[in-house]
Protein backbone atom coordinates (compact mmCIF):
# COMPACT_ATOMS: atom_id res chain seq x y z
CA UNK A 1 0.00 0.00 0.00
CA UNK A 2 1.35 3.23 -1.10
CA UNK A 3 1.82 5.71 1.73
CA UNK A 4 -0.20 8.92 1.68
CA UNK A 5 1.69 11.85 0.21
CA UNK A 6 2.25 14.98 2.49
CA UNK A 7 0.59 17.95 0.76
CA UNK A 8 3.08 20.37 2.43
CA UNK A 9 6.09 18.71 0.89
CA UNK A 10 8.02 21.48 -0.74
CA UNK A 11 6.17 24.14 1.27
CA UNK A 12 3.13 24.28 -0.97
CA UNK A 13 3.99 27.91 -1.76
CA UNK A 14 3.38 29.18 1.78
CA UNK A 15 5.48 32.20 2.75
CA UNK A 16 5.84 31.19 6.39
CA UNK A 17 4.22 27.95 7.55
CA UNK A 18 2.40 25.10 5.73
CA UNK A 19 -0.02 23.05 7.82
CA UNK A 20 -1.60 19.76 6.67
CA UNK A 21 -5.12 19.10 7.88
CA UNK A 22 -6.80 15.89 6.68
CA UNK A 23 -4.55 15.83 3.65
CA UNK A 24 -5.26 19.42 2.79
CA UNK A 25 -2.46 22.02 2.91
CA UNK A 26 -3.14 25.38 4.59
CA UNK A 27 -0.73 28.30 4.97
CA UNK A 28 -0.19 30.13 8.29
CA UNK A 29 1.96 33.07 9.43
CA UNK A 30 4.35 33.77 12.28
CA UNK A 31 3.13 35.92 15.20
CA UNK A 32 2.90 39.55 14.13
CA UNK A 33 1.84 38.67 10.60
CA UNK A 34 -1.40 37.81 8.86
CA UNK A 35 -2.29 35.92 5.64
CA UNK A 36 -2.71 37.98 2.55
CA UNK A 37 -5.66 37.62 0.19
CA UNK A 38 -3.82 34.93 -1.81
CA UNK A 39 -3.80 32.81 1.35
CA UNK A 40 -0.10 32.18 0.92
CA UNK A 41 1.83 35.43 1.53
CA UNK A 42 2.16 36.96 5.02
CA UNK A 43 1.83 40.70 5.72
CA UNK A 44 2.89 42.64 8.83
CA UNK A 45 0.23 43.40 11.43
CA UNK A 46 0.36 47.04 12.66
CA UNK A 47 -0.34 46.41 16.32
CA UNK A 48 -0.14 50.14 17.11
CA UNK A 49 -2.84 51.05 14.58
CA UNK A 50 -5.00 48.05 15.44
CA UNK A 51 -4.92 48.87 19.17
CA UNK A 52 -3.26 45.56 20.00
CA UNK A 53 -0.07 46.96 21.55
CA UNK A 54 -1.50 48.23 24.88
CA UNK A 55 1.40 50.67 25.36
CA UNK A 56 0.83 53.17 28.18
CA UNK A 57 2.57 56.05 26.34
CA UNK A 58 3.86 55.61 22.76
CA UNK A 59 3.84 52.69 20.29
CA UNK A 60 6.34 52.13 17.45
CA UNK A 61 5.42 49.45 14.90
CA UNK A 62 8.16 47.12 13.64
CA UNK A 63 8.23 44.27 11.12
CA UNK A 64 6.36 41.47 12.77
CA UNK A 65 6.20 43.20 16.13
CA UNK A 66 6.08 46.60 17.95
CA UNK A 67 7.93 48.52 20.61
CA UNK A 68 6.52 50.68 23.43
CA UNK A 69 8.31 53.90 24.38
CA UNK A 70 7.87 56.42 27.23
CA UNK A 71 7.65 60.18 27.46
CA UNK A 72 10.53 62.22 28.89
CA UNK A 73 10.83 61.81 32.62
CA UNK A 74 9.53 58.21 32.54
CA UNK A 75 11.16 54.82 32.14
CA UNK A 76 9.85 51.50 30.76
CA UNK A 77 8.66 48.86 33.15
CA UNK A 78 9.63 45.17 33.06
CA UNK A 79 6.60 44.27 30.91
CA UNK A 80 7.83 46.51 28.12
CA UNK A 81 4.52 48.39 28.07
CA UNK A 82 3.98 50.28 31.34
CA UNK A 83 5.85 53.56 31.93
CA UNK A 84 6.92 54.76 35.40
CA UNK A 85 7.96 58.29 36.42
CA UNK A 86 11.68 58.78 36.97
CA UNK A 87 12.40 60.51 40.28
CA UNK A 88 14.86 63.04 38.90
CA UNK A 89 17.25 64.85 41.18
CA UNK A 90 16.81 68.59 40.60
CA UNK A 91 20.19 70.17 39.98
CA UNK A 92 20.44 73.55 41.70
CA UNK A 93 22.17 75.89 39.26
CA UNK A 94 23.33 78.04 42.19
CA UNK A 95 25.20 75.27 44.00
CA UNK A 96 28.36 75.53 41.92
CA UNK A 97 30.30 78.76 42.45
CA UNK A 98 27.09 80.53 43.53
CA UNK A 99 25.95 80.42 39.90
CA UNK A 100 28.64 82.97 39.04
CA UNK A 101 26.82 85.66 41.07
CA UNK A 102 28.92 87.99 43.21
CA UNK A 103 26.18 88.43 45.85
CA UNK A 104 23.02 86.30 45.78
CA UNK A 105 21.85 83.56 43.43
CA UNK A 106 18.34 82.22 42.84
CA UNK A 107 17.77 79.01 40.89
CA UNK A 108 15.36 79.37 37.97
CA UNK A 109 14.31 77.11 35.12
CA UNK A 110 16.45 79.12 32.72
CA UNK A 111 19.51 78.98 34.96
CA UNK A 112 20.88 81.06 37.83
CA UNK A 113 19.40 84.52 38.45
CA UNK A 114 21.62 87.00 40.29
CA UNK A 115 20.56 89.84 42.59
CA UNK A 116 22.45 92.22 44.84
CA UNK A 117 22.51 93.49 48.40
CA UNK A 118 20.91 96.84 49.18
CA UNK A 119 22.96 99.72 47.85
CA UNK A 120 24.31 97.74 44.90
CA UNK A 121 23.15 97.06 41.37
CA UNK A 122 23.89 94.43 38.71
CA UNK A 123 26.56 95.30 36.20
CA UNK A 124 26.07 94.72 32.46
CA UNK A 125 27.11 91.05 32.81
CA UNK A 126 24.01 90.45 35.01
CA UNK A 127 26.22 88.69 37.56
CA UNK A 128 28.59 91.22 39.13
CA UNK A 129 27.25 93.59 41.79
CA UNK A 130 28.63 97.13 41.80
CA UNK A 131 28.02 100.01 44.19
CA UNK A 132 25.03 102.27 43.53
CA UNK A 133 26.03 105.89 44.20
CA UNK A 134 22.96 107.40 45.86
CA UNK A 135 24.68 110.78 46.18
CA UNK A 136 25.41 111.03 42.46
CA UNK A 137 22.02 109.69 41.38
CA UNK A 138 19.99 112.05 43.55
CA UNK A 139 18.41 109.21 45.56
CA UNK A 140 20.02 110.52 48.76
CA UNK A 141 17.95 112.63 51.15
CA UNK A 142 20.83 114.77 52.43
CA UNK A 143 20.22 118.49 52.99
CA UNK A 144 23.89 119.55 52.97
CA UNK A 145 26.60 116.90 52.56
CA UNK A 146 26.35 113.37 51.15
CA UNK A 147 29.03 110.71 51.70
CA UNK A 148 28.69 107.62 49.50
CA UNK A 149 30.20 104.28 50.53
CA UNK A 150 29.96 100.75 49.23
CA UNK A 151 26.39 99.62 49.76
CA UNK A 152 24.94 102.86 51.10
CA UNK A 153 25.47 106.50 52.03
CA UNK A 154 25.45 108.84 55.00
CA UNK A 155 24.42 112.46 55.29
CA UNK A 156 26.68 115.05 56.85
CA UNK A 157 26.45 118.70 57.80
CA UNK A 158 28.63 121.76 57.52
CA UNK A 159 30.38 123.19 60.56
CA UNK A 160 27.90 124.69 62.96
CA UNK A 161 25.20 122.14 62.20
CA UNK A 162 24.32 118.66 63.42
CA UNK A 163 22.54 115.91 61.56
CA UNK A 164 18.85 115.83 62.48
CA UNK A 165 17.04 112.80 63.88
CA UNK A 166 15.77 111.76 60.46
CA UNK A 167 19.35 111.37 59.22
CA UNK A 168 18.72 113.77 56.34
CA UNK A 169 18.34 117.35 57.52
CA UNK A 170 20.80 119.55 59.40
CA UNK A 171 19.91 121.38 62.62
CA UNK A 172 21.71 124.48 63.77
CA UNK A 173 24.03 123.94 66.72
CA UNK A 174 23.32 126.42 69.50
CA UNK A 175 26.94 127.17 70.35
CA UNK A 176 25.72 129.43 73.14
CA UNK A 177 24.77 126.32 75.12
CA UNK A 178 28.28 124.84 74.78
CA UNK A 179 30.18 125.66 77.96
CA UNK A 180 33.55 125.19 76.22
CA UNK A 181 32.64 127.96 73.76
CA UNK A 182 30.88 130.16 76.30
CA UNK A 183 31.04 133.90 75.88
CA UNK A 184 32.18 135.98 78.81
CA UNK A 185 28.82 137.77 79.04
CA UNK A 186 26.33 137.66 76.16
CA UNK A 187 26.12 135.06 73.40
CA UNK A 188 24.24 135.56 70.13
CA UNK A 189 23.50 132.39 68.18
CA UNK A 190 22.89 132.43 64.43
CA UNK A 191 22.60 129.79 61.72
CA UNK A 192 25.85 127.82 61.67
CA UNK A 193 27.80 130.12 63.99
CA UNK A 194 27.63 132.48 66.99
CA UNK A 195 28.99 135.82 68.24
CA UNK A 196 29.82 137.21 71.65
CA UNK A 197 28.95 140.69 72.90
CA UNK A 198 29.15 142.55 76.19
CA UNK A 199 26.93 144.34 78.66
CA UNK A 200 27.05 148.08 79.34
CA UNK A 201 30.42 149.22 80.58
CA UNK A 202 32.41 146.53 78.76
CA UNK A 203 33.86 145.97 75.32
CA UNK A 204 34.69 142.74 73.51
CA UNK A 205 38.31 141.58 73.66
CA UNK A 206 40.57 140.48 70.80
CA UNK A 207 39.64 136.82 71.34
CA UNK A 208 36.02 137.62 70.48
CA UNK A 209 34.79 136.15 73.79
CA UNK A 210 36.23 138.06 76.72
CA UNK A 211 34.59 141.30 77.90
CA UNK A 212 37.00 144.03 79.06
CA UNK A 213 35.89 146.73 81.49
CA UNK A 214 35.89 150.23 80.00
CA UNK A 215 38.04 152.96 81.56
CA UNK A 216 36.50 156.26 82.70
CA UNK A 217 36.91 158.01 79.35
CA UNK A 218 35.48 155.08 77.44
CA UNK A 219 32.68 154.73 79.98
CA UNK A 220 31.73 158.41 79.64
CA UNK A 221 31.54 158.01 75.88
CA UNK A 222 29.60 154.78 76.34
CA UNK A 223 26.96 156.60 78.38
CA UNK A 224 26.42 158.99 75.53
CA UNK A 225 26.28 156.47 72.71
CA UNK A 226 26.53 152.83 73.76
CA UNK A 227 25.96 150.51 70.83
CA UNK A 228 24.02 147.56 72.15
CA UNK A 229 23.93 145.32 69.09
CA UNK A 230 24.72 145.41 65.40
CA UNK A 231 23.39 141.99 64.55
CA UNK A 232 20.28 141.72 62.35
CA UNK A 233 17.21 140.47 64.11
CA UNK A 234 18.60 140.83 67.68
CA UNK A 235 19.33 137.11 67.81
CA UNK A 236 20.12 137.07 71.53
CA UNK A 237 20.01 133.63 73.15
CA UNK A 238 21.54 134.04 76.57
CA UNK A 239 20.78 135.56 79.07
CA UNK A 240 17.88 135.55 79.68
CA UNK A 241 16.35 132.91 77.42
CA UNK A 242 13.01 134.59 76.76
CA UNK A 243 11.31 134.96 73.39
CA UNK A 244 11.22 138.76 73.63
CA UNK A 245 12.51 141.52 71.41
CA UNK A 246 13.00 145.24 71.91
CA UNK A 247 10.22 147.12 70.13
CA UNK A 248 11.52 149.98 67.98
CA UNK A 249 8.29 151.61 66.87
CA UNK A 250 7.34 155.15 66.02
CA UNK A 251 4.15 157.11 66.48
CA UNK A 252 1.69 156.19 63.72
CA UNK A 253 1.27 159.92 63.00
CA UNK A 254 4.96 160.37 62.22
CA UNK A 255 5.54 161.25 58.56
CA UNK A 256 8.66 161.43 56.45
CA UNK A 257 8.85 164.24 53.96
CA UNK A 258 11.62 162.45 52.07
CA UNK A 259 12.04 158.80 51.09
CA UNK A 260 15.03 158.37 53.37
CA UNK A 261 16.34 160.38 56.30
CA UNK A 262 18.13 159.91 59.57
CA UNK A 263 16.47 160.94 62.79
CA UNK A 264 16.71 160.28 66.49
CA UNK A 265 13.54 159.39 68.39
CA UNK A 266 12.86 158.26 71.91
CA UNK A 267 11.45 154.78 71.93
CA UNK A 268 9.24 153.81 74.87
CA UNK A 269 11.05 156.23 77.15
CA UNK A 270 14.13 154.11 77.71
CA UNK A 271 15.79 153.33 74.37
CA UNK A 272 16.97 155.67 71.67
CA UNK A 273 17.14 154.37 68.11
CA UNK A 274 19.12 155.94 65.28
CA UNK A 275 17.23 154.81 62.19
CA UNK A 276 17.41 155.06 58.46
CA UNK A 277 13.80 155.01 57.33
CA UNK A 278 12.02 154.31 54.09
CA UNK A 279 8.31 154.71 53.49
CA UNK A 280 6.60 151.63 51.97
CA UNK A 281 4.11 152.19 49.17
CA UNK A 282 0.47 152.65 50.25
CA UNK A 283 1.49 152.63 53.93
CA UNK A 284 1.32 156.31 54.88
CA UNK A 285 1.10 155.63 58.61
CA UNK A 286 3.88 153.05 58.86
CA UNK A 287 7.63 153.44 58.53
CA UNK A 288 9.84 150.47 57.85
CA UNK A 289 13.23 150.46 59.51
CA UNK A 290 15.85 149.88 56.83
CA UNK A 291 18.80 149.79 59.23
CA UNK A 292 19.26 150.64 62.88
CA UNK A 293 21.59 150.96 65.84
CA UNK A 294 20.22 150.92 69.37
CA UNK A 295 21.63 153.11 72.12
CA UNK A 296 20.74 153.53 75.75
CA UNK A 297 21.93 155.64 78.68
CA UNK A 298 20.32 153.66 81.47
CA UNK A 299 20.84 150.24 82.94
CA UNK A 300 17.97 148.64 81.05
CA UNK A 301 17.11 144.98 80.63
CA UNK A 302 18.19 143.36 77.35
CA UNK A 303 15.49 141.21 75.83
CA UNK A 304 16.20 138.17 73.71
CA UNK A 305 14.66 137.28 70.40
CA UNK A 306 14.77 134.08 68.37
CA UNK A 307 13.41 135.58 65.14
CA UNK A 308 14.73 137.86 62.42
CA UNK A 309 12.61 141.00 62.17
CA UNK A 310 12.77 144.50 60.71
CA UNK A 311 10.24 146.36 62.84
CA UNK A 312 7.04 145.74 64.68
CA UNK A 313 3.64 147.10 63.82
CA UNK A 314 2.49 149.96 66.09
CA UNK A 315 -0.35 147.63 67.09
CA UNK A 316 2.09 145.24 68.75
CA UNK A 317 1.27 144.91 72.44
CA UNK A 318 3.83 146.53 74.71
CA UNK A 319 5.12 145.57 78.11
CA UNK A 320 5.83 147.99 80.93
CA UNK A 321 9.55 147.26 80.81
CA UNK A 322 9.83 148.47 77.22
CA UNK A 323 9.77 145.10 75.47
CA UNK A 324 7.04 143.21 73.69
CA UNK A 325 6.43 139.52 73.17
CA UNK A 326 7.80 137.93 69.96
CA UNK A 327 4.67 137.08 67.95
CA UNK A 328 6.24 134.34 65.79
CA UNK A 329 7.45 130.94 66.99
CA UNK A 330 9.81 128.31 65.52
CA UNK A 331 12.03 130.78 63.69
CA UNK A 332 9.22 132.68 61.98
CA UNK A 333 9.80 136.28 60.83
CA UNK A 334 7.29 138.99 61.63
CA UNK A 335 6.38 141.12 58.61
CA UNK A 336 5.27 144.58 59.87
CA UNK A 337 3.84 145.53 56.50
CA UNK A 338 1.64 142.45 56.17
CA UNK A 339 1.23 142.37 59.97
CA UNK A 340 1.66 138.60 60.02
CA UNK A 341 4.29 135.95 60.61
CA UNK A 342 6.32 134.59 57.70
CA UNK A 343 7.01 130.98 58.63
CA UNK A 344 10.10 129.01 57.54
CA UNK A 345 9.66 125.94 55.31
CA UNK A 346 8.00 123.06 57.14
CA UNK A 347 6.11 125.33 59.57
CA UNK A 348 2.69 126.95 59.33
CA UNK A 349 0.05 128.57 61.52
CA UNK A 350 -0.89 132.10 62.52
CA UNK A 351 2.20 132.41 64.70
CA UNK A 352 4.16 129.54 63.10
CA UNK A 353 3.10 127.21 65.89
CA UNK A 354 2.55 123.99 63.90
CA UNK A 355 4.57 121.67 61.71
CA UNK A 356 3.26 120.83 58.25
CA UNK A 357 0.34 118.39 58.37
CA UNK A 358 1.01 114.86 57.21
CA UNK A 359 1.36 114.68 53.46
CA UNK A 360 2.64 118.24 52.92
CA UNK A 361 5.98 120.03 53.12
CA UNK A 362 7.92 123.14 52.16
CA UNK A 363 7.15 126.84 52.37
CA UNK A 364 3.63 127.46 53.68
CA UNK A 365 3.19 123.64 53.62
CA UNK A 366 1.73 123.92 50.13
CA UNK A 367 3.77 121.21 48.43
CA UNK A 368 2.30 117.71 48.45
CA UNK A 369 4.42 114.73 49.42
CA UNK A 370 4.93 111.98 46.84
CA UNK A 371 5.77 109.16 49.24
CA UNK A 372 4.03 105.83 48.59
CA UNK A 373 3.26 102.92 50.94
CA UNK A 374 2.66 105.07 54.05
CA UNK A 375 6.07 106.72 53.78
CA UNK A 376 6.33 110.08 55.54
CA UNK A 377 8.14 113.05 54.06
CA UNK A 378 10.58 115.51 55.58
CA UNK A 379 8.59 118.63 56.43
CA UNK A 380 11.26 120.94 54.95
CA UNK A 381 12.82 119.06 52.04
CA UNK A 382 10.05 116.62 51.11
CA UNK A 383 12.43 113.67 51.23
CA UNK A 384 10.58 110.40 51.79
CA UNK A 385 11.26 108.47 54.98
CA UNK A 386 10.12 104.91 54.32
CA UNK A 387 8.59 102.37 56.64
CA UNK A 388 10.70 99.25 57.31
CA UNK A 389 10.63 96.97 54.29
CA UNK A 390 10.49 99.78 51.71
CA UNK A 391 13.08 101.94 50.01
CA UNK A 392 13.59 104.18 47.00
CA UNK A 393 13.12 107.86 46.35
CA UNK A 394 9.36 107.56 46.87
CA UNK A 395 9.28 104.41 49.06
CA UNK A 396 7.91 102.62 46.01
CA UNK A 397 10.28 99.64 46.12
CA UNK A 398 10.24 96.53 48.28
CA UNK A 399 13.49 95.60 49.96
CA UNK A 400 15.65 93.40 47.73
CA UNK A 401 15.70 89.74 48.61
CA UNK A 402 18.00 89.21 51.58
CA UNK A 403 17.58 92.71 53.04
CA UNK A 404 15.14 94.12 55.60
CA UNK A 405 14.42 96.92 58.04
CA UNK A 406 14.56 100.70 57.84
CA UNK A 407 16.20 101.67 54.57
CA UNK A 408 16.66 97.94 53.82
CA UNK A 409 20.00 98.36 55.58
CA UNK A 410 20.08 95.02 57.43
CA UNK A 411 20.93 91.62 55.95
CA UNK A 412 18.61 88.67 56.60
CA UNK A 413 20.10 86.00 58.84
CA UNK A 414 17.86 83.14 57.67
CA UNK A 415 19.45 79.94 56.33
CA UNK A 416 18.55 80.55 52.70
CA UNK A 417 18.08 76.96 51.52
CA UNK A 418 15.71 76.21 54.42
CA UNK A 419 13.69 79.44 54.20
CA UNK A 420 10.56 80.38 52.27
CA UNK A 421 10.67 84.08 53.13
CA UNK A 422 12.59 86.64 55.14
CA UNK A 423 10.30 89.43 56.35
CA UNK A 424 11.32 92.71 54.74
CA UNK A 425 9.98 94.57 57.79
CA UNK A 426 11.68 92.83 60.70
CA UNK A 427 13.85 90.06 59.23
CA UNK A 428 11.83 87.20 60.74
CA UNK A 429 12.21 83.89 58.91
CA UNK A 430 9.37 81.75 57.51
CA UNK A 431 10.74 78.21 57.28
CA UNK A 432 10.19 75.64 54.60
CA UNK A 433 8.34 72.51 55.62
CA UNK A 434 10.66 70.33 57.68
CA UNK A 435 12.63 73.12 59.38
CA UNK A 436 12.36 75.29 62.46
CA UNK A 437 14.28 77.85 64.51
CA UNK A 438 14.54 81.63 64.40
CA UNK A 439 16.88 81.26 61.42
CA UNK A 440 15.32 78.02 60.06
CA UNK A 441 18.58 76.36 60.99
CA UNK A 442 17.14 73.19 62.59
CA UNK A 443 15.62 70.16 60.86
CA UNK A 444 12.45 68.72 62.38
CA UNK A 445 13.07 66.10 65.08
CA UNK A 446 12.00 62.49 64.55
CA UNK A 447 8.23 62.09 64.24
CA UNK A 448 7.44 65.71 63.30
CA UNK A 449 7.12 67.49 59.97
CA UNK A 450 5.71 70.61 58.29
CA UNK A 451 6.25 74.32 58.83
CA UNK A 452 7.90 74.90 62.21
CA UNK A 453 7.61 71.11 62.73
CA UNK A 454 4.08 71.46 64.13
CA UNK A 455 2.59 68.31 62.56
CA UNK A 456 2.99 64.70 63.69
CA UNK A 457 4.00 61.96 61.28
CA UNK A 458 1.82 58.91 60.70
CA UNK A 459 3.01 55.37 61.36
CA UNK A 460 5.60 54.14 58.83
CA UNK A 461 6.15 50.35 58.91
CA UNK A 462 8.92 48.08 57.65
CA UNK A 463 11.68 50.63 58.13
CA UNK A 464 9.87 53.49 56.37
CA UNK A 465 10.84 57.06 57.28
CA UNK A 466 8.54 60.05 57.63
CA UNK A 467 9.26 62.68 54.99
CA UNK A 468 9.74 65.93 56.93
CA UNK A 469 8.53 68.00 53.96
CA UNK A 470 5.35 66.13 52.96
CA UNK A 471 4.59 63.95 55.99
CA UNK A 472 4.37 60.87 53.72
CA UNK A 473 6.26 57.67 54.38
CA UNK A 474 9.43 57.13 52.35
CA UNK A 475 9.39 53.35 51.97
CA UNK A 476 12.45 51.11 51.68
CA UNK A 477 12.98 48.99 48.53
CA UNK A 478 10.32 46.29 48.20
CA UNK A 479 7.57 48.18 50.02
CA UNK A 480 5.03 50.81 49.14
CA UNK A 481 1.72 52.26 50.34
CA UNK A 482 0.81 55.03 52.78
CA UNK A 483 2.41 53.16 55.68
CA UNK A 484 4.90 50.98 53.72
CA UNK A 485 2.83 47.87 54.49
CA UNK A 486 2.34 46.66 50.91
CA UNK A 487 5.01 44.53 49.26
CA UNK A 488 5.76 45.34 45.60
CA UNK A 489 5.66 41.63 44.67
CA UNK A 490 2.03 41.44 45.78
CA UNK A 491 1.18 44.55 43.76
CA UNK A 492 2.88 43.16 40.65
CA UNK A 493 1.00 39.87 41.04
CA UNK A 494 -2.26 41.76 41.35
CA UNK A 495 -1.62 43.54 38.06
Tab-separated table of C-alpha atoms in Angstrom, residues 141-143 168-170 345-347 360-363 367-370 376-385:
chain	number	residue	atom	x	y	z
A	141	UNK	CA	17.951	112.632	51.150
A	142	UNK	CA	20.828	114.772	52.425
A	143	UNK	CA	20.217	118.485	52.987
A	168	UNK	CA	18.720	113.773	56.337
A	169	UNK	CA	18.344	117.352	57.520
A	170	UNK	CA	20.800	119.555	59.405
A	345	UNK	CA	9.665	125.941	55.312
A	346	UNK	CA	8.001	123.062	57.144
A	347	UNK	CA	6.109	125.327	59.574
A	360	UNK	CA	2.643	118.239	52.923
A	361	UNK	CA	5.983	120.029	53.124
A	362	UNK	CA	7.921	123.139	52.163
A	363	UNK	CA	7.147	126.843	52.370
A	367	UNK	CA	3.766	121.208	48.429
A	368	UNK	CA	2.302	117.711	48.455
A	369	UNK	CA	4.425	114.726	49.417
A	370	UNK	CA	4.934	111.982	46.843
A	376	UNK	CA	6.332	110.083	55.540
A	377	UNK	CA	8.145	113.047	54.057
A	378	UNK	CA	10.577	115.515	55.580
A	379	UNK	CA	8.590	118.629	56.428
A	380	UNK	CA	11.255	120.938	54.954
A	381	UNK	CA	12.821	119.061	52.037
A	382	UNK	CA	10.045	116.619	51.114
A	383	UNK	CA	12.432	113.667	51.234
A	384	UNK	CA	10.579	110.403	51.787
A	385	UNK	CA	11.259	108.470	54.978
